[in-house]
Amino acid sequence: MSEATGKDQWSLYSASQNLPAVLNDPNRGKQSNFFVKTWGDSFVEKVGIEKSPFLPEITYAHFDTYLKKIGKRFRRHRKLSNTKFEGNHVKTKSKTDFTIDAPIDSVPEIFLRPTLLLNEPKVFNEIFPNIIKSDHVNNSNNSKVVHYQQSGRLLQEQLSHYLDIVEVHIAKQVSQKSGAFFHAMTSHDTIMEKMGSACIEVRTLRTKIQQVDKTLAKDSLKLLSLSKTRSNQTKLLAKLKLMSTVLQTQPTLQLLLSSSDYVAALELISTTQEVLANKLAGVTSLRHLPSQLKEMSRLIDKMLSTEFERYAAADLHRPFDPAAGVLDRERLISLVAGLLRQNHLQFLETYKQEAVTAAQTLIKQLLIEQLADVEDEMEHCLTGSGETAPNLEASHWLQVLSLASDALGKLVQRVKDVHDVIKETAEITAVLSSTTLENSEGEKFLSIEEHNSVEIKLRDLLVSICDYCHERLASLVSTQSDKQNVTAVQIMELSDIVDNFTEVCESVCGRQSAALKAAFKIQAGNYVHKFHSLRKNKLTLLLDAERWKVADVPVEFQVLVDKLASGDTLKSVPSSPVEDNNKKITSQAVLTSLRIGNQNYVTVGTVLMLIKLVSEYCVCAYDIPILSGVIGRNLAELLRTFNSRSCQLVLGAGALKTAGLKTITSTNLALTSRALQLVLWLIPHIRNHFTALSSDAINSLDSVENDITNHIQQLENKILSILNILLGDQLNDWDAKPPVPSKAFRNVSRHLTKLYEAVGPVLPEEQVTDLYEVVHNNFKSRLREQLIKMNIRNNGGPQHGLVTTELTFYLETMRTLKVLSDNLTTTLAMEDIWSR
């Protein structure tokens, strides 16, 4: 406020109380109406404060020094605060009046910018709008010059006015903040006094610290330094001892190698190299030792490989002695442990190659012994690799196979013994969790992954050796496949050799090798193929020569059929007759038919030979069970050949040309049907026999059984077709006229009787009855058609009586033949021929 108001302007220092003092007053406690009061003198209740007995009496003299110090500053401050401007408006000497206390907004915005660049034309023209450069003014026009000069003076006055406004506002700001400036000066003096006290305290503290450092710290640090020196000297002594020990490495290595302790030597090298790399790194005197140890390690590797090759050769090529066991077991363990320590698993491949060489040598030696008397063949064997067998006789060939399988089996067992030692050594040196292995002595240096790799290679070693031995024996078997006519007995001997060697190898490596069995299958397959071809050709020749007449049955065929019917496995073909009531039946005794169960089978000679051939197939399958499936399929093919060829010869009338028959009669058809029925009876027994050996032949026999059943039905249809044609021709010629019985019905009776004479002795009664029932039904159907055609009715007339008489004759023939049941041969059973 100005002095014209007669009062001083209120400031912060005019307050009797300030807000921080009121808020921090500990005597007031919590106030409920604090925030609704108005600030001022009455904000705090005035309470009289009694004088404290602990405070001294303060007089004006106590502030005299302070007042003198700041009096001059205070008087100047008051003078500046009470300064007034002369009037509200100040008149300038120019024609235009300017108000000095105008607001700051009256100053143009261009003068308040942070940057004012007059060298820019745009800014310059905006500040001096009425000034024109002198070179654009006409000198002759004095009036314009005067005008421009007046405009310049006016602009100067205006700018001076803007300056005055700014100065007035600055003065106001300074006057308003003067109290704060004064307070800052007072605070500055206080701070300086406190800083002086702080400096004195810092100097005192530093003096005390120096005294403590001198009396307590330096002596203790000296003790620590001595302790550190002693520790370093101890470490140096240990380092020197370690260097001395390292320098003894090479003599120790020589001692270990002389005792074949390769693992200890390698461990010593590894430990020494680790010490040199970690604890003795940088020692100049030992700089050449790592390379020497590395070279020594390479030398030990070479020694291990060479020694193991020598051991493998000595072990695999020594004579077979079951009681000898593993050759020099301790040496083998030492070599294997050293090779495993170096993780050189190539030694297993070396051992495998040596075993292959030993197998080749064994086979070569056996062939030399078998061909010792034949100089040229012996030379071939000596110059060959031993893998190609020369041409041997069957007996010599089987002998070589037997000796070779036995020798190779012993070789495989010897490899298995070495394999067990290697596996045991690997388990002892592996870091496994097994309690047994944990308690074993020796250092563990194989990890679980490395141990698993060793086991895989060991399994591969056994499998590879067994497979190779199988392949070598298979090559001996295969070379004789096309050179010898092997008999069934020799095939059985070969089968035993193959089975025995396969069992030995399977017990060693845990799996079967396919090479030897495949070669045996080829050899046996060739035998089976020849066996089948001979019998198939024989059956074809028998069928072509067969006249399809009833043949006598030698007693040995009855014995053979009884053997098949018993259900026992047929192990051999019976060749001698059986004994009945202690009386020997001679081999010349013959039967009229085969007795099977409660039926008699009248058949042809080819079927009897077929039964013998079937028994030979069964025996062959028993002798060679590995090819029982192939033999069963060949037997099915043989039966299918019999069925198809008999169909061609009988139904197709091929026998007219091959056997010279004049015609195919009902007897021929019935015999063929009965022969096929006998084959059908054989099939279940054949199936049971082969099922016990192999299930491969069952499906093929099923298809043969279906074909034969269809063929039998075709034969029956052919018989019925022939008789229906004959009876139909007679009914077509029949006329219902006397005499009775007519010629047509007498011919019908004759045809029926001949048919019974043809099929009755051959076919069983049930089949004959079924056959005549069909004939009877067909005759009735054909007769009904004829009666309708002739318009004869059941009206009791003369023609009806005539037909009844004819039917009586027909039924009497049927009753005489006894081929139909009684209810079908009554007059009442013929009444259905009159139905329309």
PDB file of N, CA and C in Angstrom, residues 242-307:
ATOM      1  N   LEU A 242      55.115 -80.479  -4.211  1.00  0.00           N
ATOM      2  CA  LEU A 242      54.334 -80.971  -5.351  1.00  0.00           C
ATOM      3  C   LEU A 242      55.193 -81.063  -6.595  1.00  0.00           C
ATOM      4  N   MET A 243      56.036 -80.094  -6.810  1.00  0.00           N
ATOM      5  CA  MET A 243      56.947 -80.153  -7.962  1.00  0.00           C
ATOM      6  C   MET A 243      57.887 -81.341  -7.852  1.00  0.00           C
ATOM      7  N   SER A 244      58.346 -81.617  -6.645  1.00  0.00           N
ATOM      8  CA  SER A 244      59.226 -82.772  -6.455  1.00  0.00           C
ATOM      9  C   SER A 244      58.496 -84.066  -6.784  1.00  0.00           C
ATOM     10  N   THR A 245      57.214 -84.141  -6.354  1.00  0.00           N
ATOM     11  CA  THR A 245      56.428 -85.345  -6.657  1.00  0.00           C
ATOM     12  C   THR A 245      56.193 -85.491  -8.150  1.00  0.00           C
ATOM     13  N   VAL A 246      55.902 -84.390  -8.836  1.00  0.00           N
ATOM     14  CA  VAL A 246      55.657 -84.427 -10.282  1.00  0.00           C
ATOM     15  C   VAL A 246      56.903 -84.882 -11.027  1.00  0.00           C
ATOM     16  N   LEU A 247      58.044 -84.474 -10.545  1.00  0.00           N
ATOM     17  CA  LEU A 247      59.284 -84.881 -11.216  1.00  0.00           C
ATOM     18  C   LEU A 247      59.543 -86.377 -11.101  1.00  0.00           C
ATOM     19  N   GLN A 248      58.861 -87.079 -10.148  1.00  0.00           N
ATOM     20  CA  GLN A 248      59.006 -88.520 -10.001  1.00  0.00           C
ATOM     21  C   GLN A 248      58.013 -89.295 -10.877  1.00  0.00           C
ATOM     22  N   THR A 249      57.231 -88.586 -11.735  1.00  0.00           N
ATOM     23  CA  THR A 249      56.191 -89.234 -12.542  1.00  0.00           C
ATOM     24  C   THR A 249      56.773 -90.229 -13.532  1.00  0.00           C
ATOM     25  N   GLN A 250      57.772 -89.842 -14.264  1.00  0.00           N
ATOM     26  CA  GLN A 250      58.310 -90.721 -15.315  1.00  0.00           C
ATOM     27  C   GLN A 250      58.900 -92.018 -14.759  1.00  0.00           C
ATOM     28  N   PRO A 251      59.693 -92.005 -13.708  1.00  0.00           N
ATOM     29  CA  PRO A 251      60.148 -93.295 -13.153  1.00  0.00           C
ATOM     30  C   PRO A 251      58.991 -94.166 -12.676  1.00  0.00           C
ATOM     31  N   THR A 252      57.985 -93.536 -12.097  1.00  0.00           N
ATOM     32  CA  THR A 252      56.828 -94.315 -11.633  1.00  0.00           C
ATOM     33  C   THR A 252      56.091 -94.931 -12.819  1.00  0.00           C
ATOM     34  N   LEU A 253      55.979 -94.181 -13.906  1.00  0.00           N
ATOM     35  CA  LEU A 253      55.329 -94.725 -15.107  1.00  0.00           C
ATOM     36  C   LEU A 253      56.069 -95.949 -15.627  1.00  0.00           C
ATOM     37  N   GLN A 254      57.367 -95.894 -15.665  1.00  0.00           N
ATOM     38  CA  GLN A 254      58.142 -97.040 -16.134  1.00  0.00           C
ATOM     39  C   GLN A 254      57.886 -98.268 -15.263  1.00  0.00           C
ATOM     40  N   LEU A 255      57.785 -98.041 -13.956  1.00  0.00           N
ATOM     41  CA  LEU A 255      57.535 -99.153 -13.039  1.00  0.00           C
ATOM     42  C   LEU A 255      56.138 -99.745 -13.262  1.00  0.00           C
ATOM     43  N   LEU A 256      55.152 -98.900 -13.452  1.00  0.00           N
ATOM     44  CA  LEU A 256      53.775 -99.379 -13.670  1.00  0.00           C
ATOM     45  C   LEU A 256      53.647-100.122 -14.995  1.00  0.00           C
ATOM     46  N   LEU A 257      54.281 -99.617 -16.041  1.00  0.00           N
ATOM     47  CA  LEU A 257      54.205-100.281 -17.345  1.00  0.00           C
ATOM     48  C   LEU A 257      54.922-101.626 -17.322  1.00  0.00           C
ATOM     49  N   SER A 258      55.973-101.733 -16.552  1.00  0.00           N
ATOM     50  CA  SER A 258      56.670-103.024 -16.470  1.00  0.00           C
ATOM     51  C   SER A 258      55.807-104.082 -15.802  1.00  0.00           C
ATOM     52  N   SER A 259      54.896-103.655 -14.938  1.00  0.00           N
ATOM     53  CA  SER A 259      53.973-104.599 -14.292  1.00  0.00           C
ATOM     54  C   SER A 259      52.629-104.693 -15.006  1.00  0.00           C
ATOM     55  N   SER A 260      52.523-104.088 -16.209  1.00  0.00           N
ATOM     56  CA  SER A 260      51.294-104.115 -17.034  1.00  0.00           C
ATOM     57  C   SER A 260      50.094-103.483 -16.338  1.00  0.00           C
ATOM     58  N   ASP A 261      50.371-102.545 -15.427  1.00  0.00           N
ATOM     59  CA  ASP A 261      49.278-101.821 -14.772  1.00  0.00           C
ATOM     60  C   ASP A 261      48.992-100.562 -15.595  1.00  0.00           C
ATOM     61  N   TYR A 262      48.277-100.767 -16.729  1.00  0.00           N
ATOM     62  CA  TYR A 262      48.066 -99.669 -17.661  1.00  0.00           C
ATOM     63  C   TYR A 262      47.108 -98.623 -17.105  1.00  0.00           C
ATOM     64  N   VAL A 263      46.118 -99.072 -16.372  1.00  0.00           N
ATOM     65  CA  VAL A 263      45.136 -98.121 -15.839  1.00  0.00           C
ATOM     66  C   VAL A 263      45.798 -97.175 -14.852  1.00  0.00           C
ATOM     67  N   ALA A 264      46.614 -97.714 -13.955  1.00  0.00           N
ATOM     68  CA  ALA A 264      47.303 -96.858 -12.987  1.00  0.00           C
ATOM     69  C   ALA A 264      48.235 -95.884 -13.689  1.00  0.00           C
ATOM     70  N   ALA A 265      48.921 -96.352 -14.740  1.00  0.00           N
ATOM     71  CA  ALA A 265      49.821 -95.464 -15.476  1.00  0.00           C
ATOM     72  C   ALA A 265      49.043 -94.336 -16.147  1.00  0.00           C
ATOM     73  N   LEU A 266      47.921 -94.674 -16.757  1.00  0.00           N
ATOM     74  CA  LEU A 266      47.106 -93.640 -17.409  1.00  0.00           C
ATOM     75  C   LEU A 266      46.515 -92.679 -16.393  1.00  0.00           C
ATOM     76  N   GLU A 267      46.088 -93.207 -15.240  1.00  0.00           N
ATOM     77  CA  GLU A 267      45.566 -92.334 -14.188  1.00  0.00           C
ATOM     78  C   GLU A 267      46.654 -91.394 -13.678  1.00  0.00           C
ATOM     79  N   LEU A 268      47.898 -91.899 -13.543  1.00  0.00           N
ATOM     80  CA  LEU A 268      49.005 -91.061 -13.101  1.00  0.00           C
ATOM     81  C   LEU A 268      49.285 -89.953 -14.110  1.00  0.00           C
ATOM     82  N   ILE A 269      49.243 -90.289 -15.387  1.00  0.00           N
ATOM     83  CA  ILE A 269      49.461 -89.277 -16.429  1.00  0.00           C
ATOM     84  C   ILE A 269      48.358 -88.226 -16.381  1.00  0.00           C
ATOM     85  N   SER A 270      47.120 -88.690 -16.269  1.00  0.00           N
ATOM     86  CA  SER A 270      45.998 -87.752 -16.236  1.00  0.00           C
ATOM     87  C   SER A 270      46.068 -86.837 -15.019  1.00  0.00           C
ATOM     88  N   THR A 271      46.386 -87.413 -13.853  1.00  0.00           N
ATOM     89  CA  THR A 271      46.476 -86.595 -12.638  1.00  0.00           C
ATOM     90  C   THR A 271      47.614 -85.598 -12.740  1.00  0.00           C
ATOM     91  N   THR A 272      48.752 -86.042 -13.256  1.00  0.00           N
ATOM     92  CA  THR A 272      49.903 -85.146 -13.384  1.00  0.00           C
ATOM     93  C   THR A 272      49.601 -84.004 -14.356  1.00  0.00           C
ATOM     94  N   GLN A 273      48.945 -84.325 -15.462  1.00  0.00           N
ATOM     95  CA  GLN A 273      48.585 -83.273 -16.416  1.00  0.00           C
ATOM     96  C   GLN A 273      47.616 -82.270 -15.804  1.00  0.00           C
ATOM     97  N   GLU A 274      46.710 -82.760 -15.008  1.00  0.00           N
ATOM     98  CA  GLU A 274      45.773 -81.862 -14.340  1.00  0.00           C
ATOM     99  C   GLU A 274      46.490 -80.966 -13.331  1.00  0.00           C
ATOM    100  N   VAL A 275      47.452 -81.533 -12.578  1.00  0.00           N
ATOM    101  CA  VAL A 275      48.223 -80.731 -11.613  1.00  0.00           C
ATOM    102  C   VAL A 275      49.050 -79.680 -12.343  1.00  0.00           C
ATOM    103  N   LEU A 276      49.662 -80.063 -13.454  1.00  0.00           N
ATOM    104  CA  LEU A 276      50.472 -79.107 -14.210  1.00  0.00           C
ATOM    105  C   LEU A 276      49.624 -77.984 -14.782  1.00  0.00           C
ATOM    106  N   ALA A 277      48.391 -78.323 -15.200  1.00  0.00           N
ATOM    107  CA  ALA A 277      47.528 -77.316 -15.804  1.00  0.00           C
ATOM    108  C   ALA A 277      46.921 -76.377 -14.770  1.00  0.00           C
ATOM    109  N   ASN A 278      46.715 -76.850 -13.544  1.00  0.00           N
ATOM    110  CA  ASN A 278      46.010 -76.043 -12.537  1.00  0.00           C
ATOM    111  C   ASN A 278      46.950 -75.504 -11.465  1.00  0.00           C
ATOM    112  N   LYS A 279      47.624 -76.397 -10.744  1.00  0.00           N
ATOM    113  CA  LYS A 279      48.399 -75.977  -9.581  1.00  0.00           C
ATOM    114  C   LYS A 279      49.814 -75.533  -9.928  1.00  0.00           C
ATOM    115  N   LEU A 280      50.364 -76.046 -11.031  1.00  0.00           N
ATOM    116  CA  LEU A 280      51.741 -75.684 -11.394  1.00  0.00           C
ATOM    117  C   LEU A 280      51.788 -74.932 -12.710  1.00  0.00           C
ATOM    118  N   ALA A 281      50.701 -74.256 -13.031  1.00  0.00           N
ATOM    119  CA  ALA A 281      50.681 -73.499 -14.284  1.00  0.00           C
ATOM    120  C   ALA A 281      51.664 -72.338 -14.213  1.00  0.00           C
ATOM    121  N   GLY A 282      52.462 -72.163 -15.263  1.00  0.00           N
ATOM    122  CA  GLY A 282      53.418 -71.058 -15.315  1.00  0.00           C
ATOM    123  C   GLY A 282      54.788 -71.370 -14.776  1.00  0.00           C
ATOM    124  N   VAL A 283      54.996 -72.595 -14.263  1.00  0.00           N
ATOM    125  CA  VAL A 283      56.323 -72.958 -13.745  1.00  0.00           C
ATOM    126  C   VAL A 283      57.243 -73.228 -14.936  1.00  0.00           C
ATOM    127  N   THR A 284      58.269 -72.417 -15.085  1.00  0.00           N
ATOM    128  CA  THR A 284      59.131 -72.496 -16.274  1.00  0.00           C
ATOM    129  C   THR A 284      59.910 -73.797 -16.332  1.00  0.00           C
ATOM    130  N   SER A 285      60.363 -74.298 -15.192  1.00  0.00           N
ATOM    131  CA  SER A 285      61.183 -75.508 -15.185  1.00  0.00           C
ATOM    132  C   SER A 285      60.396 -76.744 -15.608  1.00  0.00           C
ATOM    133  N   LEU A 286      59.058 -76.673 -15.558  1.00  0.00           N
ATOM    134  CA  LEU A 286      58.231 -77.836 -15.915  1.00  0.00           C
ATOM    135  C   LEU A 286      57.492 -77.626 -17.241  1.00  0.00           C
ATOM    136  N   ARG A 287      57.944 -76.700 -18.049  1.00  0.00           N
ATOM    137  CA  ARG A 287      57.212 -76.375 -19.261  1.00  0.00           C
ATOM    138  C   ARG A 287      57.249 -77.501 -20.304  1.00  0.00           C
ATOM    139  N   HIS A 288      58.257 -78.362 -20.265  1.00  0.00           N
ATOM    140  CA  HIS A 288      58.361 -79.449 -21.250  1.00  0.00           C
ATOM    141  C   HIS A 288      57.677 -80.733 -20.769  1.00  0.00           C
ATOM    142  N   LEU A 289      57.309 -80.810 -19.507  1.00  0.00           N
ATOM    143  CA  LEU A 289      56.749 -82.055 -18.977  1.00  0.00           C
ATOM    144  C   LEU A 289      55.380 -82.404 -19.564  1.00  0.00           C
ATOM    145  N   PRO A 290      54.445 -81.452 -19.788  1.00  0.00           N
ATOM    146  CA  PRO A 290      53.152 -81.830 -20.389  1.00  0.00           C
ATOM    147  C   PRO A 290      53.280 -82.524 -21.736  1.00  0.00           C
ATOM    148  N   SER A 291      54.173 -82.008 -22.606  1.00  0.00           N
ATOM    149  CA  SER A 291      54.339 -82.650 -23.916  1.00  0.00           C
ATOM    150  C   SER A 291      54.935 -84.045 -23.763  1.00  0.00           C
ATOM    151  N   GLN A 292      55.828 -84.234 -22.800  1.00  0.00           N
ATOM    152  CA  GLN A 292      56.415 -85.559 -22.566  1.00  0.00           C
ATOM    153  C   GLN A 292      55.332 -86.540 -22.093  1.00  0.00           C
ATOM    154  N   LEU A 293      54.473 -86.067 -21.183  1.00  0.00           N
ATOM    155  CA  LEU A 293      53.396 -86.933 -20.695  1.00  0.00           C
ATOM    156  C   LEU A 293      52.406 -87.270 -21.816  1.00  0.00           C
ATOM    157  N   LYS A 294      52.148 -86.307 -22.676  1.00  0.00           N
ATOM    158  CA  LYS A 294      51.249 -86.564 -23.798  1.00  0.00           C
ATOM    159  C   LYS A 294      51.834 -87.612 -24.733  1.00  0.00           C
ATOM    160  N   GLU A 295      53.105 -87.513 -24.988  1.00  0.00           N
ATOM    161  CA  GLU A 295      53.761 -88.507 -25.840  1.00  0.00           C
ATOM    162  C   GLU A 295      53.760 -89.880 -25.172  1.00  0.00           C
ATOM    163  N   MET A 296      53.929 -89.897 -23.854  1.00  0.00           N
ATOM    164  CA  MET A 296      53.884 -91.160 -23.120  1.00  0.00           C
ATOM    165  C   MET A 296      52.488 -91.788 -23.189  1.00  0.00           C
ATOM    166  N   SER A 297      51.465 -90.948 -23.133  1.00  0.00           N
ATOM    167  CA  SER A 297      50.091 -91.453 -23.250  1.00  0.00           C
ATOM    168  C   SER A 297      49.853 -92.084 -24.620  1.00  0.00           C
ATOM    169  N   ARG A 298      50.381 -91.453 -25.671  1.00  0.00           N
ATOM    170  CA  ARG A 298      50.249 -92.030 -27.018  1.00  0.00           C
ATOM    171  C   ARG A 298      50.974 -93.372 -27.109  1.00  0.00           C
ATOM    172  N   LEU A 299      52.131 -93.442 -26.478  1.00  0.00           N
ATOM    173  CA  LEU A 299      52.884 -94.691 -26.495  1.00  0.00           C
ATOM    174  C   LEU A 299      52.104 -95.803 -25.789  1.00  0.00           C
ATOM    175  N   ILE A 300      51.460 -95.468 -24.676  1.00  0.00           N
ATOM    176  CA  ILE A 300      50.666 -96.479 -23.954  1.00  0.00           C
ATOM    177  C   ILE A 300      49.478 -96.917 -24.808  1.00  0.00           C
ATOM    178  N   ASP A 301      48.837 -95.983 -25.514  1.00  0.00           N
ATOM    179  CA  ASP A 301      47.737 -96.346 -26.422  1.00  0.00           C
ATOM    180  C   ASP A 301      48.194 -97.355 -27.467  1.00  0.00           C
ATOM    181  N   LYS A 302      49.327 -97.089 -28.055  1.00  0.00           N
ATOM    182  CA  LYS A 302      49.852 -98.008 -29.079  1.00  0.00           C
ATOM    183  C   LYS A 302      50.183 -99.366 -28.470  1.00  0.00           C
ATOM    184  N   MET A 303      50.772 -99.343 -27.261  1.00  0.00           N
ATOM    185  CA  MET A 303      51.099-100.601 -26.581  1.00  0.00           C
ATOM    186  C   MET A 303      49.835-101.409 -26.295  1.00  0.00           C
ATOM    187  N   LEU A 304      48.781-100.737 -25.828  1.00  0.00           N
ATOM    188  CA  LEU A 304      47.524-101.434 -25.524  1.00  0.00           C
ATOM    189  C   LEU A 304      46.932-102.077 -26.773  1.00  0.00           C
ATOM    190  N   SER A 305      46.891-101.316 -27.887  1.00  0.00           N
ATOM    191  CA  SER A 305      46.318-101.856 -29.131  1.00  0.00           C
ATOM    192  C   SER A 305      47.122-103.052 -29.629  1.00  0.00           C
ATOM    193  N   THR A 306      48.451-102.926 -29.614  1.00  0.00           N
ATOM    194  CA  THR A 306      49.302-104.021 -30.101  1.00  0.00           C
ATOM    195  C   THR A 306      49.167-105.263 -29.220  1.00  0.00           C
ATOM    196  N   GLU A 307      49.195-105.058 -27.905  1.00  0.00           N
ATOM    197  CA  GLU A 307      49.097-106.193 -26.997  1.00  0.00           C
ATOM    198  C   GLU A 307      47.743-106.881 -27.113  1.00  0.00           C
TER     199      GLU A 307
END
